[in-house]
Tab-separated table of C-alpha atoms in Angstrom:
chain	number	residue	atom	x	y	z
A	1	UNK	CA	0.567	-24.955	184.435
A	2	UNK	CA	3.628	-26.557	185.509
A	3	UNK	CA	3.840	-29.681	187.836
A	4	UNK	CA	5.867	-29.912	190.949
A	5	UNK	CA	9.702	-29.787	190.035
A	6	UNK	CA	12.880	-31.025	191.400
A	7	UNK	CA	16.079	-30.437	191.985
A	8	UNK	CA	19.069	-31.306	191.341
A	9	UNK	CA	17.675	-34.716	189.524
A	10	UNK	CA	20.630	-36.551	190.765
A	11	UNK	CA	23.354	-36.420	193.767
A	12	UNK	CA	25.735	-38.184	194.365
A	13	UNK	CA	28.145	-37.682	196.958
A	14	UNK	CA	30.587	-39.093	199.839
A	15	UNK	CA	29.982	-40.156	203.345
A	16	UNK	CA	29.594	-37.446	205.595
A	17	UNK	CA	28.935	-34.737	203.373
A	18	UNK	CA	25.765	-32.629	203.761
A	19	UNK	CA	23.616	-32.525	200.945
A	20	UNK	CA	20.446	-29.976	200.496
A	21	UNK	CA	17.484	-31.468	197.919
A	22	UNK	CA	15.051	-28.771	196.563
A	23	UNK	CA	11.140	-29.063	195.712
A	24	UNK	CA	9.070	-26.579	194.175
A	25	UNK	CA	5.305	-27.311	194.578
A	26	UNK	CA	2.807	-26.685	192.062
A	27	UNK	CA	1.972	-22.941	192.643
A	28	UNK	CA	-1.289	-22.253	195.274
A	29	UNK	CA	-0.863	-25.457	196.441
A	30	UNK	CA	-0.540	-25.563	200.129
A	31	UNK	CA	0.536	-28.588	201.208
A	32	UNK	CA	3.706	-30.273	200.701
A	33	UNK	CA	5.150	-33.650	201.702
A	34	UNK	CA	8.312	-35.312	201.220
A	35	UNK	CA	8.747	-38.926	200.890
A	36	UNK	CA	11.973	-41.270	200.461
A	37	UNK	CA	11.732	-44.315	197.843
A	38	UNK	CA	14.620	-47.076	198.463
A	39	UNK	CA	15.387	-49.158	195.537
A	40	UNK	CA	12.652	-51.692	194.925
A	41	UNK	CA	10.501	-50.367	197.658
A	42	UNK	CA	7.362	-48.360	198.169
A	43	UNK	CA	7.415	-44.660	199.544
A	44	UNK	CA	8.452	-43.706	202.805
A	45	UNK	CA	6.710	-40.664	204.702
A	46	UNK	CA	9.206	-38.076	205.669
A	47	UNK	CA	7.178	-34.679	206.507
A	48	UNK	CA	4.545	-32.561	205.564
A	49	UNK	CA	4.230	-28.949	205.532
A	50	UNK	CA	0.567	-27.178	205.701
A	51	UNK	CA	0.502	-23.548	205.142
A	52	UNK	CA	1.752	-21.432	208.223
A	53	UNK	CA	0.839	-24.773	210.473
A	54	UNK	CA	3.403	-26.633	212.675
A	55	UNK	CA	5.275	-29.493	209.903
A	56	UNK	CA	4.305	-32.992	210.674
A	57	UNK	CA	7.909	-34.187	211.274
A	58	UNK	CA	7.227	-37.782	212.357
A	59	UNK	CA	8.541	-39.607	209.482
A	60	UNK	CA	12.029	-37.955	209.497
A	61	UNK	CA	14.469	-41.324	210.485
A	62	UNK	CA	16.697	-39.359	212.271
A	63	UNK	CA	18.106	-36.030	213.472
A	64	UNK	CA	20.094	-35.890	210.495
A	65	UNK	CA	17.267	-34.935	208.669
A	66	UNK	CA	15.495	-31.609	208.604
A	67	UNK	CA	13.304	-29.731	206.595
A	68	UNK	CA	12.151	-26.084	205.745
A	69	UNK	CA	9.399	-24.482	204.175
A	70	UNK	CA	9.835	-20.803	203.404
A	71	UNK	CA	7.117	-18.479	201.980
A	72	UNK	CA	4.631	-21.204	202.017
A	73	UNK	CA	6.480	-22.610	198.663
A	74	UNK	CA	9.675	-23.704	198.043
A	75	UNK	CA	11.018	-26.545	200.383
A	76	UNK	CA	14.453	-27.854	201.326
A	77	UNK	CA	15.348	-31.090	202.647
A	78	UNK	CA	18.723	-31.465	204.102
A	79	UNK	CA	20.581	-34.455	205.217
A	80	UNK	CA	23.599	-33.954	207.195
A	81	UNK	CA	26.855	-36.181	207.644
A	82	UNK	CA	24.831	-38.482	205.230
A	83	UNK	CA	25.618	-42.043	205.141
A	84	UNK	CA	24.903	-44.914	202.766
A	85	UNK	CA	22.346	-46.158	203.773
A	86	UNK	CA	20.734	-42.732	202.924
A	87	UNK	CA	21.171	-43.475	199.132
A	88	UNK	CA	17.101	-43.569	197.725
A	89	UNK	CA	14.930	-41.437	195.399
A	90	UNK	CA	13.960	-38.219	197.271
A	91	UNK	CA	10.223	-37.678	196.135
A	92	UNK	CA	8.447	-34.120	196.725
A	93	UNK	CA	4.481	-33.646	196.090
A	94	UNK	CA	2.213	-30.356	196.868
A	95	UNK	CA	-2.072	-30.560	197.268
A	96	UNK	CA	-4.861	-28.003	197.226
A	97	UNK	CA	-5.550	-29.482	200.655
A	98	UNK	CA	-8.627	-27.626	200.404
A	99	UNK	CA	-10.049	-30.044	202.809
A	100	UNK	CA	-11.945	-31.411	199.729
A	101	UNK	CA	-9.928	-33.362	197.204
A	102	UNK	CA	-6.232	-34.005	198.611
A	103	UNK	CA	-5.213	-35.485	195.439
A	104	UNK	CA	-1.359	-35.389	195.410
A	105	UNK	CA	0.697	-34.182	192.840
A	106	UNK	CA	4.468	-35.770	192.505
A	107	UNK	CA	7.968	-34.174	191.025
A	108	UNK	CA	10.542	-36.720	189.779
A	109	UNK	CA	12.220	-37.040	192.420
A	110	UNK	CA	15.879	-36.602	193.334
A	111	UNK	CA	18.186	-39.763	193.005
A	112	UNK	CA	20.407	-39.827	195.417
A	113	UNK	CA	23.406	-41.715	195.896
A	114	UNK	CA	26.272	-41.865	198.796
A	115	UNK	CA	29.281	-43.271	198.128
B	1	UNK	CA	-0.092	-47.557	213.265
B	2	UNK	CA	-2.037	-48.144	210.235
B	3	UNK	CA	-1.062	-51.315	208.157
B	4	UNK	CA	-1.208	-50.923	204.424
B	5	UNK	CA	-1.157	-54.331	202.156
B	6	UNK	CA	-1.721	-54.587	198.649
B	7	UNK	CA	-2.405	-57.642	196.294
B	8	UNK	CA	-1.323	-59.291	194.935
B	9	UNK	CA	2.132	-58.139	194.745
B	10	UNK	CA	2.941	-59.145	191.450
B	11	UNK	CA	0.798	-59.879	188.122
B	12	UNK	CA	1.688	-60.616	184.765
B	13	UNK	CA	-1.248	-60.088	181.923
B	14	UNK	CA	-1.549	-60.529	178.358
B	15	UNK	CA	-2.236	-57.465	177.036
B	16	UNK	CA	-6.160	-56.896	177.019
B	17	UNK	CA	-6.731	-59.040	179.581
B	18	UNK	CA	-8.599	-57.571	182.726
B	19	UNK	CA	-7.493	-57.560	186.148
B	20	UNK	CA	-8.369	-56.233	189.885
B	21	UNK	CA	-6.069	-54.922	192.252
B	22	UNK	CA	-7.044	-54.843	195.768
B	23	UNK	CA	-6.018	-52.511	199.165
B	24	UNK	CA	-6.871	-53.568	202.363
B	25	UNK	CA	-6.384	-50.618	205.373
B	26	UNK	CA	-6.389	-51.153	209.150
B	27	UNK	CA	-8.192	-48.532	210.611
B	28	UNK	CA	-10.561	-45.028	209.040
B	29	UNK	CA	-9.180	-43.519	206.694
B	30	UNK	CA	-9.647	-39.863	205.321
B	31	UNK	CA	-8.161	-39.802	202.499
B	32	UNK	CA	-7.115	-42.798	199.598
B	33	UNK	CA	-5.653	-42.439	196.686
B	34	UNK	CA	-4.392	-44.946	193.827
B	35	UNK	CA	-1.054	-43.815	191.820
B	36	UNK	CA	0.796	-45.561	189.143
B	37	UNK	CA	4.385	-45.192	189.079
B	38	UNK	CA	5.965	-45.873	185.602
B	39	UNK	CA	8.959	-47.530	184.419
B	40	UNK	CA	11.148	-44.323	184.393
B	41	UNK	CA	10.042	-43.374	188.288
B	42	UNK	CA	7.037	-40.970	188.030
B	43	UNK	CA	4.093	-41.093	190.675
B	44	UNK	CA	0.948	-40.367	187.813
B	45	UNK	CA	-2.195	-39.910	190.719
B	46	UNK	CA	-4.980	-41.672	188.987
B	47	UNK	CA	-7.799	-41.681	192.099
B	48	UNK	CA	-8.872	-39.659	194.901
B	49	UNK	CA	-11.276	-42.055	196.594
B	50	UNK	CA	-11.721	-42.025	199.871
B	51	UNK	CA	-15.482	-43.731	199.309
B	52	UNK	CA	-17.503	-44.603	196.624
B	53	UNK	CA	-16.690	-45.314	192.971
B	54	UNK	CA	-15.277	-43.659	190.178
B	55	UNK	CA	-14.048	-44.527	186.293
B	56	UNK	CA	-11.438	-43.049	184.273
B	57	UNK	CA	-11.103	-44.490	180.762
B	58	UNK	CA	-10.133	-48.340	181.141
B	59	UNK	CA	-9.447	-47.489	184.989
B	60	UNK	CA	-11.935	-47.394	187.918
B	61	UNK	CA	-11.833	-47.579	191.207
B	62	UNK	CA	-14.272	-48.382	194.131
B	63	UNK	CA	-13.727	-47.988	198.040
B	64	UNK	CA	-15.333	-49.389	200.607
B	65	UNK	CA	-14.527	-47.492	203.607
B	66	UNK	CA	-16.361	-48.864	206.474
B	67	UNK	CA	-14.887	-52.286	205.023
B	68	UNK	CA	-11.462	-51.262	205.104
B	69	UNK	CA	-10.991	-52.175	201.285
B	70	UNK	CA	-10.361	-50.507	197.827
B	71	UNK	CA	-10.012	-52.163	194.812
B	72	UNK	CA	-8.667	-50.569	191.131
B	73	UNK	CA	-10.037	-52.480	187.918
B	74	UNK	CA	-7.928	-52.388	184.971
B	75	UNK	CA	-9.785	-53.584	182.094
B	76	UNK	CA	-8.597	-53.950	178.233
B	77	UNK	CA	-4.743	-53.605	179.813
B	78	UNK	CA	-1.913	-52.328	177.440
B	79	UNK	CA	1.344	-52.722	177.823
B	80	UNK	CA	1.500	-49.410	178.743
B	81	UNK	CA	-0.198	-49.966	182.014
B	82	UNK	CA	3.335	-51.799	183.166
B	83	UNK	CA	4.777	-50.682	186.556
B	84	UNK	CA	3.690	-50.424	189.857
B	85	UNK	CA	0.435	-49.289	191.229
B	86	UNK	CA	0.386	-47.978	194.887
B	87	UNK	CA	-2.720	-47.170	197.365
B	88	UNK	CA	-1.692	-44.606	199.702
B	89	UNK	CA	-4.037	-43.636	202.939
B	90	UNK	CA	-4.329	-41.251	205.443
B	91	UNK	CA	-6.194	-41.766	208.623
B	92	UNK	CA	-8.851	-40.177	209.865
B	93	UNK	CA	-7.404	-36.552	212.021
B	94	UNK	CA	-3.729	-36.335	210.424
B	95	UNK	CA	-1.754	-35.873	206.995
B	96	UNK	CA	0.373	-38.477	207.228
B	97	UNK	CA	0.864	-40.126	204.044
B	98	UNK	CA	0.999	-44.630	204.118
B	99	UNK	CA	2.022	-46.368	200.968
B	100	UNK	CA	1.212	-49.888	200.542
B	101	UNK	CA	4.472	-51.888	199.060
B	102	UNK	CA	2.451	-51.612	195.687
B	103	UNK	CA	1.405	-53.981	193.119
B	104	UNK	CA	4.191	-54.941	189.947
B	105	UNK	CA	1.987	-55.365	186.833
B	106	UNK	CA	3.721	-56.343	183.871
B	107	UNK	CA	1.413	-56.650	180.252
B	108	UNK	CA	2.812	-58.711	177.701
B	109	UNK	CA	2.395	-57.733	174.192
């Protein structure tokens, strides 16, 4: 079937625009995370949705950032008035989260860039 | 908050050479995982293994949880195995995701 996919693969864009960043998980998966890569760097929790539970947002760096998961699938990540130092690799991945295996299953990411 | 480290950070092999790649985790843990991310960006999962021991080809993995340790073995490496390999945990009662800063593997041909 097909993996988790995102979109659009690149951004780039100007200070103080808002820019929206789309993942679709890998369908029946429940969970979803996002993460945020910086060049060089490992990856950076941002959120993670669980079914029709309350999102873990303790990862998101500021209130700039928010999140939405509708239907239990599709996800949007929006970053408002963004700045530069915002400029990373936006990764997405969905689990079972069956409570068994939680193996994680990653898109390729969305590269963004803020001029 | 739980601390993540891998080592080493960097390694450099000739290709069929064997190496070990250790994580080291602060506190319980309910879920670890191993992922390779190759040269063009992709996260490839390659263990689930929150205890125990498992094998994959040239790849296994062992965990030792109430050691706070996990360790990936690599043997026969191709160049192919280049890029980074990350350990990622989550601790016992929550979903949140930690990344270790990952270990850069480079195989010469």
């Amino acid at each position: 079937g097909a993996g988790v996919s995102q979109s659009p693969s690149n951004k780039v864009t100007e200070k103080g625009k808002d820019v929206e960043l789309r993942c679709d998980p890998i369908s029946g998966h429940t969970a979803l995370y996002w993460y945020r890569q910086s060049l060089g760097q490992g990856l950076e929790f941002l959120i993670y949705f669980q079914g029709n539970s309350a999102p873990d947002k303790s990862g998101l760096p500021s209130d700039r950032f928010s999140a939405e998961r509708t239907g239990g699938s599709v996800s949007t990540l929006t970053i408002q008035r963004t700045q530069q130092e915002d400029s990373a690799v936006y990764l997405c991945a969905s689990s079972k989260a069956t409570g068994g295996e939680e193996t994680q299953y990653f898109g390729p990411g969305t590269r963004l860039l803020v001029l | 908050g739980i601390q993540v480290e891998q080592s080493p950070p960097d390694l450099i092999l000739q290709e069929g050479a064997n190496s070990t790649l250790r994580c080291n985790f602060s506190d319980s843990v309910n879920n670890l995982q191993w992922f390779h991310q190759n040269p063009w960006g992709q996260l490839i999962n390659l263990f689930y293994i929150p205890s125990g021991t498992k094998q994959n080809g040239r790849l296994s993995a062992t965990t030792v949880a109430t050691e706070r340790y996990s360790l990936l073995y690599i043997s026969s490496s191709q160049t192919t195995d280049s890029g980074v390999y990350f350990c990622a945990v989550s601790y016992t009662g929550g979903f949140k995701t930690i990344f270790g800063a990952g270990t850069r593997l480079f195989v010469k041909a």
